C-alpha cells in the first residue's frame, strides 16, 4: 500500500463529509459575523440614530452568538460521525490486505508490538477528515468569504487581509514543517535510542545492581535523555516562532487596515448615509481580521495533524507490502488438490528443505537444507542453536513461508494443495500462542466450533489444565487481555488443547518452553509430548531444552546456514 | 482532575520556577492585550471625530510597537512553556528512575518491566500537553481574567457585571457535563473497552487465526464490531461535546449581551463610543484563556492519568529510600540489619574469612504470601552445594534475599561458625555491598556490546586473560570475547548467552575474590554435554576455596554436587516452625 491509498480509505465520501463542512463553515462565519456586527452596531449607535435602525443588528448579534456555539456543536458531532463511518471500511480494507501475507510477509520488523502499533495507526487515520481536511476547508472558505466582503467595502483593506492570510498560511504550514519536520525526524531516532537504553536498563537492573554497574548505565541513560531533550526543545522553539509570527501578522493587518482606512473615511453624518465608507464600516473592516485570524489558527494545527496522520499512513503502508514477497506462499493455479480426508493418514516427506524470511538480513535466521520423514506415531525432535532456523522450519511446514527443496504431503508436492488445505492437516503451536481477550471457552472453540463443553473440559484435562480451569471458575473465566492472566506454561497448554481439538494429524510444537521457568520446562515438555502423542498423529517438537530420549522417536539437528 | 496537581509541584521542582516565569509573561501579555484594544479604539474614535492620519501618527506608531511586543511575548510564552515542559519531564524521568533503582530489582521483578518502561518513557510524554499547553493557559487565565474584568468594570460597570456573572457559569457547566459524560462512559465502560480492543485482538491473533483457517471470516466481524463501537462512542460524544458547547455559548452570548447593552446606551447618549468599543474588544479577551483551558482540559487530564503510575513509583521509592547508599537497599528485614555491625572489610572476604555461608531462619514474604519460611542451611566453602525443590518452593526468593533484592527476616552469615544460632561468622548486611557475592541469574540478561564487556561487567579495569579463563571454565571456549551481542541476546545462541552469563559470575568471583558464588538454573539452555563441562567447572571454583551454591532441578547437576539441599513449598500465611531444610550429604563424586 502507499500513503495515498491509506488516506483515501480514511476520507469519507463527499455526501457524508459535506454536512460537517457546511455546519463548520456556518459556525465560523457566525464567529466573524458576531464581531463584525457588534463593531458596526456600536459605532453606528454612537451616531445616535433611531433605535429602529439598529434592531436588525441587535437581533443579528444575538443570533450569531447562538449560532456560533450551536453550529459548532453540530459540526463536531456530524464530523465525528462521518469519520467513524469510514472506520469499518478502513479497518477491513487494511485487514484484507494483511491476510494474504500474514504473518510472515508483513513488512518492517518482526517485533511483537508491530501489530498493536498498526492498529493504533489505522485508528489514527480517523483524523484525516476530522483534524486535517475539515478544518482546512472550513478556515479556507471562511477566510475567502471575509476577504471578498472586506474587498467590497474597502479594496485596499481586502488586499492587506488577503496578503496577511496567505503569509500566515505559508508560515504556519510550509515553514513550520521545514523547521519542525526536520527536527522531528531527528527526534524519532533519539527517542528510539533512549527507549532502547531505558528498556535495556530496566530489563537488566538486577544484573547491573548485582555487578555494581548501575551507576555507569544510568550515565549512558542520562546522556541519551539529554540529547533527546535538547532536540525536542529545539523543535519546540521552531514551532513557537511560527505561532508567534502569525500573531505578528494578525496585528500588522489591523494596523495596515487602519492606516489605509482612516484617510478614506467619509464623514457619515447623523442621518447615516448608506453606501459610503463611514465610521461603522471602518470599525468593521479594522476589527474583523481579529476574528478571521482566530478561525485561521486551525490551519497550523491541521498541518501538524497532517504530519502525524501522514507518518501513520506511511507506517501502515510499510507494513502492508504492495507485492507479496517471493518468500511468502501464494496459491498457484495448480493448487487444487483437496485436503486429505479426516481420518486419512498424513505423511510428510521433506528433502533438502530450505527457507528464509522475506527481506532477510543478518538477524533473520535462514534454514539450511534439512531432510526428514514424518508419519503417524512419529515424534521427531528438532534441535539446533538459536539462529539455526528452527522457527523458520516450523513456518515453512505450515506454509507461512515458501521453501526450496522438496516438501511432499502424501506423495504430492505440497504446492498442489491450497495453503489453507495444508494447514488443515499440519497444525502449529506457536512459540507465543495468542490468547484472545475472551473466556477460556472462546479461546478453544474457534479451533472446533462444534465442540460442546464436555469435550472442551476433556481436552483441558488431557493437557493438564482441568484443575486450573475449575479453580478459575470454569470455561467462562476470562484469560485477560493478550492472556495476561495466564502463565507462559498455561498458554502453551491452551495452545495444545486447541490443536488437539482441531485434530491435526501432523502437529508442530515450536519452542513450547521458551517463556517458561526453567524448573517447569522439563515437566511441561514431557506433559505436552505425552498429551500430543498418538498412534495416528505425528509430532514435530522444536526445542532448545534437552528432551529425554524415550519421549521422542528420532532427532534432527539443524546447523546454521551462515 | 484537580486544576493543578499538587504532586507535580512536589515532584518537579522546575515546575515552580516555570510557574513564575509563565506568570510574569502572562502579566505582560495581558497588559499588551489591553493596550492593543485601547489603541485600536482610540484610532477609530479619533478618526471618526475627524482627525487626519498625520495627527494619528503617534497612536499608530504605538500600536505598531504593541504589535511587535505581542509577537515577542507570544514567542516568549510559547518558548518558556515548551522548554519548561521538557525540563519538568526530564526531572520526573530522573526521579522515577532514581525511585526504581532505589526500590531495586526485587520490586521490579514483581512487575512487567516492559510496562514500567512504557510508563517512564512514552507514558510521560503524555504530560507534554499538560505542561506546554494546559498549565500556561491556566496561569494566563488566573492573571488575565481578573485584570480584564477589572478594566471592563472600571470603564463600564454594567458590562463588567455581565462578564463577571457569565464567567463562573463556564466551570460550573463544565463540571456538570463532565459528571454526565463520566456516568455515561462508566455505564458502557466494559462494552467500550471490549469494542475498542476487538480489532487489535483480531489483528494481533492473525497468525493463530491463520493456523486454524479462520482468517477469512474476520472481515465481517470487524465491520460489525466497528459499527457497534461507532454507535456507542457517538452516544458518549453527544454528551461530552456539550461542555464545549456550553463554553462557547457562554462566551459568545455574553459578548453579544455586552454589545447590545452598549449599543442601547450609546443611542441614548449615556455612554461614549470610546468606552463602548474598548469594552467590546476586551470582553472576548476575558473568555479566551478559559476557553483554551477547556479545550486542553481532556488532553491534560489524560496526561495526568498517564503520569499516575509514575507518581506511584516515585511515592513508593520515597518510602523505601531511607538508606539508599548501597544501591538497591530493600533489606528491611529487622533480623539482618540488627544481627551485627556491618563489616565491609570482612564481608569482602579474603582468604582469612573463608568459612562458607550460613543461612539462619530466613523468611521472605511478598505481601501475605510466604515464599520462604524460616529456612536454615549451610553452604560450606570448598564444596558445591546444590539447591533443589519444586517450582514455587522459594529457590529464587532465597537467591534474591542473598542479593538483598527482597526484604527478609533472618540471618545471612559469612565466615566460620560452629554450632547453630549466633556462633561465629559475620552478618552480611546490605550496607557492606555485595562484594562477597558473585551471581548468575536464570536469564542471561546480556548488555549490548562485546562479550568481553559482559564478562567483565562492573569492572573498571577489565582483565582480558581472566575473562578468557572464566569463559573457558564454564565450557565457553568456542565463544569469542569480541562477538557483539544485542540486548535480546542476538549474535549468540541461547546456550552461548547462558554460558556468557555464567562466565560473568566466575570472572567477578575471581576478580573480587568473592567467597560465595551462586548460580540460578545455570544449565537450563545447555545440552547434556555442555552441562557436564559446566559442572566440572563448579568443582574448580570450589577447589579455590569458595562456597558454591547452584540452584537447579536438573538431575545431572544435583548428582554432580557435593551436597544437596531440598526446599519444600512454604505454607502461605502460616509460620510453621518445622525444619523445612533437609540437608543431605550427597556423597556423589
mmCIF file of C-alpha atoms in Angstrom, chain A residues 130-429:
data_model
loop_
_atom_site.group_PDB
_atom_site.id
_atom_site.type_symbol
_atom_site.label_atom_id
_atom_site.label_comp_id
_atom_site.label_asym_id
_atom_site.label_seq_id
_atom_site.Cartn_x
_atom_site.Cartn_y
_atom_site.Cartn_z
ATOM 1 C CA UNK A 130 -11.604 15.320 11.386
ATOM 2 C CA UNK A 131 -8.446 17.277 12.085
ATOM 3 C CA UNK A 132 -6.982 17.848 8.642
ATOM 4 C CA UNK A 133 -9.429 18.184 5.777
ATOM 5 C CA UNK A 134 -12.411 19.682 7.597
ATOM 6 C CA UNK A 135 -10.510 22.476 9.437
ATOM 7 C CA UNK A 136 -8.552 23.343 6.304
ATOM 8 C CA UNK A 137 -11.656 23.566 4.147
ATOM 9 C CA UNK A 138 -13.654 25.474 6.768
ATOM 10 C CA UNK A 139 -10.957 28.033 7.576
ATOM 11 C CA UNK A 140 -10.004 28.434 3.921
ATOM 12 C CA UNK A 141 -13.586 29.111 2.829
ATOM 13 C CA UNK A 142 -14.203 31.439 5.776
ATOM 14 C CA UNK A 143 -11.064 33.419 5.011
ATOM 15 C CA UNK A 144 -12.039 33.647 1.360
ATOM 16 C CA UNK A 145 -15.559 34.853 2.158
ATOM 17 C CA UNK A 146 -14.314 37.540 4.536
ATOM 18 C CA UNK A 147 -11.644 38.736 2.128
ATOM 19 C CA UNK A 148 -14.325 39.138 -0.551
ATOM 20 C CA UNK A 149 -16.640 41.088 1.773
ATOM 21 C CA UNK A 150 -13.856 43.341 3.057
ATOM 22 C CA UNK A 151 -12.650 43.936 -0.516
ATOM 23 C CA UNK A 152 -16.094 45.140 -1.483
ATOM 24 C CA UNK A 153 -16.150 47.561 1.471
ATOM 25 C CA UNK A 154 -12.549 48.755 1.049
ATOM 26 C CA UNK A 155 -10.423 47.132 -1.684
ATOM 27 C CA UNK A 156 -7.083 48.089 -0.118
ATOM 28 C CA UNK A 157 -8.114 46.525 3.201
ATOM 29 C CA UNK A 158 -9.171 43.359 1.415
ATOM 30 C CA UNK A 159 -5.763 43.225 -0.258
ATOM 31 C CA UNK A 160 -3.919 43.638 3.048
ATOM 32 C CA UNK A 161 -6.062 40.979 4.715
ATOM 33 C CA UNK A 162 -5.566 38.597 1.791
ATOM 34 C CA UNK A 163 -1.802 39.041 1.784
ATOM 35 C CA UNK A 164 -1.688 38.604 5.557
ATOM 36 C CA UNK A 165 -3.682 35.378 5.440
ATOM 37 C CA UNK A 166 -1.581 33.904 2.642
ATOM 38 C CA UNK A 167 1.591 34.841 4.503
ATOM 39 C CA UNK A 168 0.286 33.301 7.729
ATOM 40 C CA UNK A 169 -0.730 30.150 5.869
ATOM 41 C CA UNK A 170 2.729 29.789 4.362
ATOM 42 C CA UNK A 171 4.430 30.442 7.700
ATOM 43 C CA UNK A 172 2.090 28.162 9.610
ATOM 44 C CA UNK A 173 2.469 25.289 7.194
ATOM 45 C CA UNK A 174 5.452 25.194 4.885
ATOM 46 C CA UNK A 175 7.966 26.962 7.098
ATOM 47 C CA UNK A 176 6.766 25.180 10.196
ATOM 48 C CA UNK A 177 7.036 21.788 8.601
ATOM 49 C CA UNK A 178 10.510 22.631 7.272
ATOM 50 C CA UNK A 179 11.710 23.613 10.715
ATOM 51 C CA UNK A 180 9.775 21.077 12.776
ATOM 52 C CA UNK A 181 9.721 18.317 10.206
ATOM 53 C CA UNK A 182 13.486 18.054 10.093
ATOM 54 C CA UNK A 183 13.772 18.173 13.868
ATOM 55 C CA UNK A 184 11.026 15.555 14.168
ATOM 56 C CA UNK A 185 12.917 13.076 12.047
ATOM 57 C CA UNK A 186 15.961 13.613 14.233
ATOM 58 C CA UNK A 187 13.758 13.286 17.305
ATOM 59 C CA UNK A 188 12.317 9.951 16.233
ATOM 60 C CA UNK A 189 15.819 8.472 16.160
ATOM 61 C CA UNK A 190 16.791 9.942 19.507
ATOM 62 C CA UNK A 191 13.531 8.839 21.084
ATOM 63 C CA UNK A 192 14.098 5.295 19.846
ATOM 64 C CA UNK A 193 17.658 5.318 21.169
ATOM 65 C CA UNK A 194 16.535 6.499 24.593
ATOM 66 C CA UNK A 195 13.705 3.987 24.707
ATOM 67 C CA UNK A 196 16.114 1.172 23.851
ATOM 68 C CA UNK A 197 18.575 2.283 26.556
ATOM 69 C CA UNK A 198 15.721 2.506 29.044
ATOM 70 C CA UNK A 199 14.400 -0.954 28.203
ATOM 71 C CA UNK A 200 17.942 -2.297 28.488
ATOM 72 C CA UNK A 201 18.397 -0.678 31.896
ATOM 73 C CA UNK A 202 15.090 -1.836 33.348
ATOM 74 C CA UNK A 203 15.392 -5.306 31.851
ATOM 75 C CA UNK A 204 18.837 -5.888 33.322
ATOM 76 C CA UNK A 205 18.502 -3.917 36.545
ATOM 77 C CA UNK A 206 19.181 -6.969 38.735
ATOM 78 C CA UNK A 207 22.362 -7.790 36.848
ATOM 79 C CA UNK A 208 23.506 -4.169 36.821
ATOM 80 C CA UNK A 209 22.915 -3.755 40.554
ATOM 81 C CA UNK A 210 24.413 -7.109 41.466
ATOM 82 C CA UNK A 211 27.549 -6.269 39.491
ATOM 83 C CA UNK A 212 27.724 -2.660 40.666
ATOM 84 C CA UNK A 213 27.348 -1.419 37.106
ATOM 85 C CA UNK A 214 24.109 0.528 37.588
ATOM 86 C CA UNK A 215 25.671 3.965 38.001
ATOM 87 C CA UNK A 216 27.516 3.662 34.717
ATOM 88 C CA UNK A 217 24.348 2.535 32.946
ATOM 89 C CA UNK A 218 22.449 5.483 34.436
ATOM 90 C CA UNK A 219 25.124 7.730 32.987
ATOM 91 C CA UNK A 220 24.520 6.372 29.485
ATOM 92 C CA UNK A 221 20.791 6.733 30.009
ATOM 93 C CA UNK A 222 21.146 10.344 31.137
ATOM 94 C CA UNK A 223 23.236 11.117 28.058
ATOM 95 C CA UNK A 224 20.620 9.687 25.714
ATOM 96 C CA UNK A 225 17.914 11.623 27.515
ATOM 97 C CA UNK A 226 19.876 14.840 27.393
ATOM 98 C CA UNK A 227 20.256 14.558 23.620
ATOM 99 C CA UNK A 228 16.549 13.851 23.302
ATOM 100 C CA UNK A 229 15.542 16.818 25.453
ATOM 101 C CA UNK A 230 17.857 19.189 23.595
ATOM 102 C CA UNK A 231 16.437 18.165 20.229
ATOM 103 C CA UNK A 232 12.842 18.414 21.394
ATOM 104 C CA UNK A 233 13.386 21.898 22.827
ATOM 105 C CA UNK A 234 14.959 22.983 19.557
ATOM 106 C CA UNK A 235 11.956 21.668 17.648
ATOM 107 C CA UNK A 236 9.603 23.439 20.026
ATOM 108 C CA UNK A 237 11.364 26.755 19.607
ATOM 109 C CA UNK A 238 10.909 26.492 15.854
ATOM 110 C CA UNK A 239 7.203 25.884 16.089
ATOM 111 C CA UNK A 240 6.811 28.554 18.781
ATOM 112 C CA UNK A 241 8.389 31.079 16.433
ATOM 113 C CA UNK A 242 5.921 30.362 13.642
ATOM 114 C CA UNK A 243 2.985 30.638 16.054
ATOM 115 C CA UNK A 244 4.253 33.997 17.246
ATOM 116 C CA UNK A 245 4.805 35.185 13.684
ATOM 117 C CA UNK A 246 1.134 34.556 12.929
ATOM 118 C CA UNK A 247 0.287 36.844 15.880
ATOM 119 C CA UNK A 248 2.591 39.469 14.396
ATOM 120 C CA UNK A 249 0.919 39.219 11.000
ATOM 121 C CA UNK A 250 -2.542 39.451 12.563
ATOM 122 C CA UNK A 251 -1.615 42.649 14.417
ATOM 123 C CA UNK A 252 0.125 44.003 11.352
ATOM 124 C CA UNK A 253 -3.010 43.512 9.256
ATOM 125 C CA UNK A 254 -5.129 45.503 11.751
ATOM 126 C CA UNK A 255 -2.514 48.249 11.767
ATOM 127 C CA UNK A 256 -2.305 48.285 7.971
ATOM 128 C CA UNK A 257 -6.072 48.411 7.504
ATOM 129 C CA UNK A 258 -6.345 51.323 9.940
ATOM 130 C CA UNK A 259 -3.555 53.137 8.102
ATOM 131 C CA UNK A 260 -5.241 52.784 4.702
ATOM 132 C CA UNK A 261 -8.791 53.081 6.032
ATOM 133 C CA UNK A 262 -8.563 56.293 8.054
ATOM 134 C CA UNK A 263 -7.702 58.595 5.074
ATOM 135 C CA UNK A 264 -10.631 57.074 3.116
ATOM 136 C CA UNK A 265 -13.125 57.905 5.844
ATOM 137 C CA UNK A 266 -16.099 59.992 4.679
ATOM 138 C CA UNK A 267 -17.962 61.759 7.435
ATOM 139 C CA UNK A 268 -21.195 59.814 7.878
ATOM 140 C CA UNK A 269 -23.439 62.420 9.431
ATOM 141 C CA UNK A 270 -26.268 61.830 11.797
ATOM 142 C CA UNK A 271 -28.587 60.704 9.022
ATOM 143 C CA UNK A 272 -26.401 57.684 8.310
ATOM 144 C CA UNK A 273 -25.747 57.904 4.576
ATOM 145 C CA UNK A 274 -25.721 54.361 3.289
ATOM 146 C CA UNK A 275 -23.058 53.054 0.939
ATOM 147 C CA UNK A 276 -20.179 55.370 1.824
ATOM 148 C CA UNK A 277 -17.079 54.295 3.750
ATOM 149 C CA UNK A 278 -18.169 55.722 7.076
ATOM 150 C CA UNK A 279 -17.195 55.165 10.707
ATOM 151 C CA UNK A 280 -19.131 51.953 11.337
ATOM 152 C CA UNK A 281 -17.649 50.340 8.232
ATOM 153 C CA UNK A 282 -14.137 51.390 9.294
ATOM 154 C CA UNK A 283 -14.692 49.726 12.661
ATOM 155 C CA UNK A 284 -15.958 46.623 10.896
ATOM 156 C CA UNK A 285 -13.019 46.227 8.486
ATOM 157 C CA UNK A 286 -10.499 47.050 11.203
ATOM 158 C CA UNK A 287 -11.844 44.551 13.733
ATOM 159 C CA UNK A 288 -12.971 41.658 11.538
ATOM 160 C CA UNK A 289 -9.387 40.438 10.864
ATOM 161 C CA UNK A 290 -9.059 39.550 14.565
ATOM 162 C CA UNK A 291 -11.970 37.106 14.288
ATOM 163 C CA UNK A 292 -10.665 35.744 10.986
ATOM 164 C CA UNK A 293 -7.240 35.047 12.394
ATOM 165 C CA UNK A 294 -8.838 33.253 15.305
ATOM 166 C CA UNK A 295 -10.611 30.909 12.895
ATOM 167 C CA UNK A 296 -7.409 30.707 10.909
ATOM 168 C CA UNK A 297 -5.496 29.370 13.918
ATOM 169 C CA UNK A 298 -6.925 25.970 12.899
ATOM 170 C CA UNK A 299 -4.577 25.872 9.889
ATOM 171 C CA UNK A 300 -1.241 25.264 11.654
ATOM 172 C CA UNK A 301 -2.977 22.753 13.931
ATOM 173 C CA UNK A 302 -4.375 20.960 10.901
ATOM 174 C CA UNK A 303 -0.951 20.971 9.333
ATOM 175 C CA UNK A 304 0.570 19.420 12.435
ATOM 176 C CA UNK A 305 -2.188 16.816 12.472
ATOM 177 C CA UNK A 306 -1.478 16.099 8.825
ATOM 178 C CA UNK A 307 2.171 15.359 9.562
ATOM 179 C CA UNK A 308 1.115 12.854 12.224
ATOM 180 C CA UNK A 309 -1.534 11.269 10.045
ATOM 181 C CA UNK A 310 0.864 11.033 7.112
ATOM 182 C CA UNK A 311 3.515 9.369 9.289
ATOM 183 C CA UNK A 312 0.904 6.863 10.464
ATOM 184 C CA UNK A 313 -0.226 6.227 6.913
ATOM 185 C CA UNK A 314 3.380 5.662 5.867
ATOM 186 C CA UNK A 315 3.843 3.150 8.668
ATOM 187 C CA UNK A 316 0.703 1.287 7.609
ATOM 188 C CA UNK A 317 1.918 1.343 4.020
ATOM 189 C CA UNK A 318 5.298 -0.031 5.092
ATOM 190 C CA UNK A 319 3.708 -2.931 6.968
ATOM 191 C CA UNK A 320 1.389 -3.926 4.132
ATOM 192 C CA UNK A 321 3.540 -4.717 1.113
ATOM 193 C CA UNK A 322 2.389 -3.799 -2.395
ATOM 194 C CA UNK A 323 3.721 -7.020 -3.848
ATOM 195 C CA UNK A 324 3.670 -10.326 -1.989
ATOM 196 C CA UNK A 325 7.354 -11.103 -1.316
ATOM 197 C CA UNK A 326 8.795 -14.160 -3.048
ATOM 198 C CA UNK A 327 9.267 -15.852 0.327
ATOM 199 C CA UNK A 328 5.514 -15.871 1.035
ATOM 200 C CA UNK A 329 3.485 -18.716 -0.463
ATOM 201 C CA UNK A 330 0.727 -17.763 -2.876
ATOM 202 C CA UNK A 331 -1.690 -20.423 -4.071
ATOM 203 C CA UNK A 332 -0.902 -21.039 -7.739
ATOM 204 C CA UNK A 333 -3.416 -22.194 -10.357
ATOM 205 C CA UNK A 334 -2.311 -25.763 -9.721
ATOM 206 C CA UNK A 335 -3.163 -25.629 -6.024
ATOM 207 C CA UNK A 336 -6.433 -27.532 -6.348
ATOM 208 C CA UNK A 337 -5.835 -30.790 -4.512
ATOM 209 C CA UNK A 338 -8.366 -31.294 -1.698
ATOM 210 C CA UNK A 339 -7.001 -31.718 1.790
ATOM 211 C CA UNK A 340 -6.680 -35.324 2.955
ATOM 212 C CA UNK A 341 -9.968 -36.502 4.405
ATOM 213 C CA UNK A 342 -10.430 -36.721 8.143
ATOM 214 C CA UNK A 343 -9.039 -39.998 9.427
ATOM 215 C CA UNK A 344 -6.806 -40.477 6.405
ATOM 216 C CA UNK A 345 -3.147 -40.984 7.343
ATOM 217 C CA UNK A 346 -0.920 -37.997 6.594
ATOM 218 C CA UNK A 347 2.751 -38.380 5.775
ATOM 219 C CA UNK A 348 5.226 -35.599 5.198
ATOM 220 C CA UNK A 349 8.372 -36.168 3.174
ATOM 221 C CA UNK A 350 10.914 -33.386 3.455
ATOM 222 C CA UNK A 351 14.074 -33.397 1.359
ATOM 223 C CA UNK A 352 16.684 -30.635 1.397
ATOM 224 C CA UNK A 353 14.068 -28.158 2.547
ATOM 225 C CA UNK A 354 15.413 -24.636 2.896
ATOM 226 C CA UNK A 355 13.643 -21.375 3.650
ATOM 227 C CA UNK A 356 14.235 -17.802 4.665
ATOM 228 C CA UNK A 357 12.309 -14.782 5.902
ATOM 229 C CA UNK A 358 11.312 -12.020 3.493
ATOM 230 C CA UNK A 359 13.846 -9.226 3.383
ATOM 231 C CA UNK A 360 16.156 -11.449 5.391
ATOM 232 C CA UNK A 361 19.172 -9.715 6.779
ATOM 233 C CA UNK A 362 21.756 -10.954 9.230
ATOM 234 C CA UNK A 363 19.384 -11.300 12.164
ATOM 235 C CA UNK A 364 16.732 -13.328 10.407
ATOM 236 C CA UNK A 365 17.677 -16.953 10.548
ATOM 237 C CA UNK A 366 17.759 -18.820 7.303
ATOM 238 C CA UNK A 367 17.167 -22.536 7.262
ATOM 239 C CA UNK A 368 19.915 -24.676 5.765
ATOM 240 C CA UNK A 369 18.706 -27.722 3.823
ATOM 241 C CA UNK A 370 17.148 -30.334 6.071
ATOM 242 C CA UNK A 371 15.551 -33.721 5.356
ATOM 243 C CA UNK A 372 13.224 -35.959 7.337
ATOM 244 C CA UNK A 373 10.032 -38.007 7.138
ATOM 245 C CA UNK A 374 7.060 -37.639 9.396
ATOM 246 C CA UNK A 375 4.261 -40.175 9.653
ATOM 247 C CA UNK A 376 1.597 -41.311 12.125
ATOM 248 C CA UNK A 377 3.059 -42.151 15.519
ATOM 249 C CA UNK A 378 6.360 -40.329 14.891
ATOM 250 C CA UNK A 379 7.707 -37.924 17.471
ATOM 251 C CA UNK A 380 10.622 -36.028 15.991
ATOM 252 C CA UNK A 381 12.757 -33.615 17.976
ATOM 253 C CA UNK A 382 14.372 -30.734 16.086
ATOM 254 C CA UNK A 383 17.402 -29.291 17.835
ATOM 255 C CA UNK A 384 19.735 -26.502 16.900
ATOM 256 C CA UNK A 385 21.302 -23.336 18.247
ATOM 257 C CA UNK A 386 19.266 -20.154 18.044
ATOM 258 C CA UNK A 387 19.859 -18.802 14.600
ATOM 259 C CA UNK A 388 19.846 -22.243 13.023
ATOM 260 C CA UNK A 389 16.345 -21.640 11.636
ATOM 261 C CA UNK A 390 14.148 -23.744 13.896
ATOM 262 C CA UNK A 391 11.163 -21.394 13.735
ATOM 263 C CA UNK A 392 11.806 -20.879 10.011
ATOM 264 C CA UNK A 393 11.335 -24.637 9.542
ATOM 265 C CA UNK A 394 8.064 -24.596 11.517
ATOM 266 C CA UNK A 395 6.715 -21.725 9.424
ATOM 267 C CA UNK A 396 7.731 -23.404 6.158
ATOM 268 C CA UNK A 397 5.906 -26.578 7.216
ATOM 269 C CA UNK A 398 2.619 -24.719 7.776
ATOM 270 C CA UNK A 399 3.119 -22.706 4.574
ATOM 271 C CA UNK A 400 3.668 -19.355 6.222
ATOM 272 C CA UNK A 401 6.939 -19.298 4.311
ATOM 273 C CA UNK A 402 7.829 -20.505 0.828
ATOM 274 C CA UNK A 403 10.586 -23.124 0.628
ATOM 275 C CA UNK A 404 13.303 -24.544 -1.573
ATOM 276 C CA UNK A 405 13.861 -28.300 -1.969
ATOM 277 C CA UNK A 406 11.106 -30.918 -1.781
ATOM 278 C CA UNK A 407 8.178 -30.880 0.633
ATOM 279 C CA UNK A 408 5.599 -33.576 -0.088
ATOM 280 C CA UNK A 409 2.294 -34.272 1.565
ATOM 281 C CA UNK A 410 1.026 -37.822 0.966
ATOM 282 C CA UNK A 411 3.307 -38.143 -2.040
ATOM 283 C CA UNK A 412 2.244 -34.938 -3.823
ATOM 284 C CA UNK A 413 4.145 -31.662 -3.876
ATOM 285 C CA UNK A 414 2.724 -29.507 -1.135
ATOM 286 C CA UNK A 415 2.212 -26.659 -3.633
ATOM 287 C CA UNK A 416 -0.523 -28.714 -5.305
ATOM 288 C CA UNK A 417 -2.638 -28.060 -2.207
ATOM 289 C CA UNK A 418 -4.033 -24.648 -1.251
ATOM 290 C CA UNK A 419 -2.142 -23.310 1.765
ATOM 291 C CA UNK A 420 -5.331 -23.458 3.855
ATOM 292 C CA UNK A 421 -5.700 -27.149 2.971
ATOM 293 C CA UNK A 422 -2.138 -27.870 4.125
ATOM 294 C CA UNK A 423 -2.851 -26.044 7.376
ATOM 295 C CA UNK A 424 -5.965 -28.119 7.929
ATOM 296 C CA UNK A 425 -3.720 -31.165 8.422
ATOM 297 C CA UNK A 426 -0.423 -29.618 9.585
ATOM 298 C CA UNK A 427 -1.020 -27.654 12.777
ATOM 299 C CA UNK A 428 1.295 -25.339 14.671
ATOM 300 C CA UNK A 429 1.571 -24.387 18.343
#
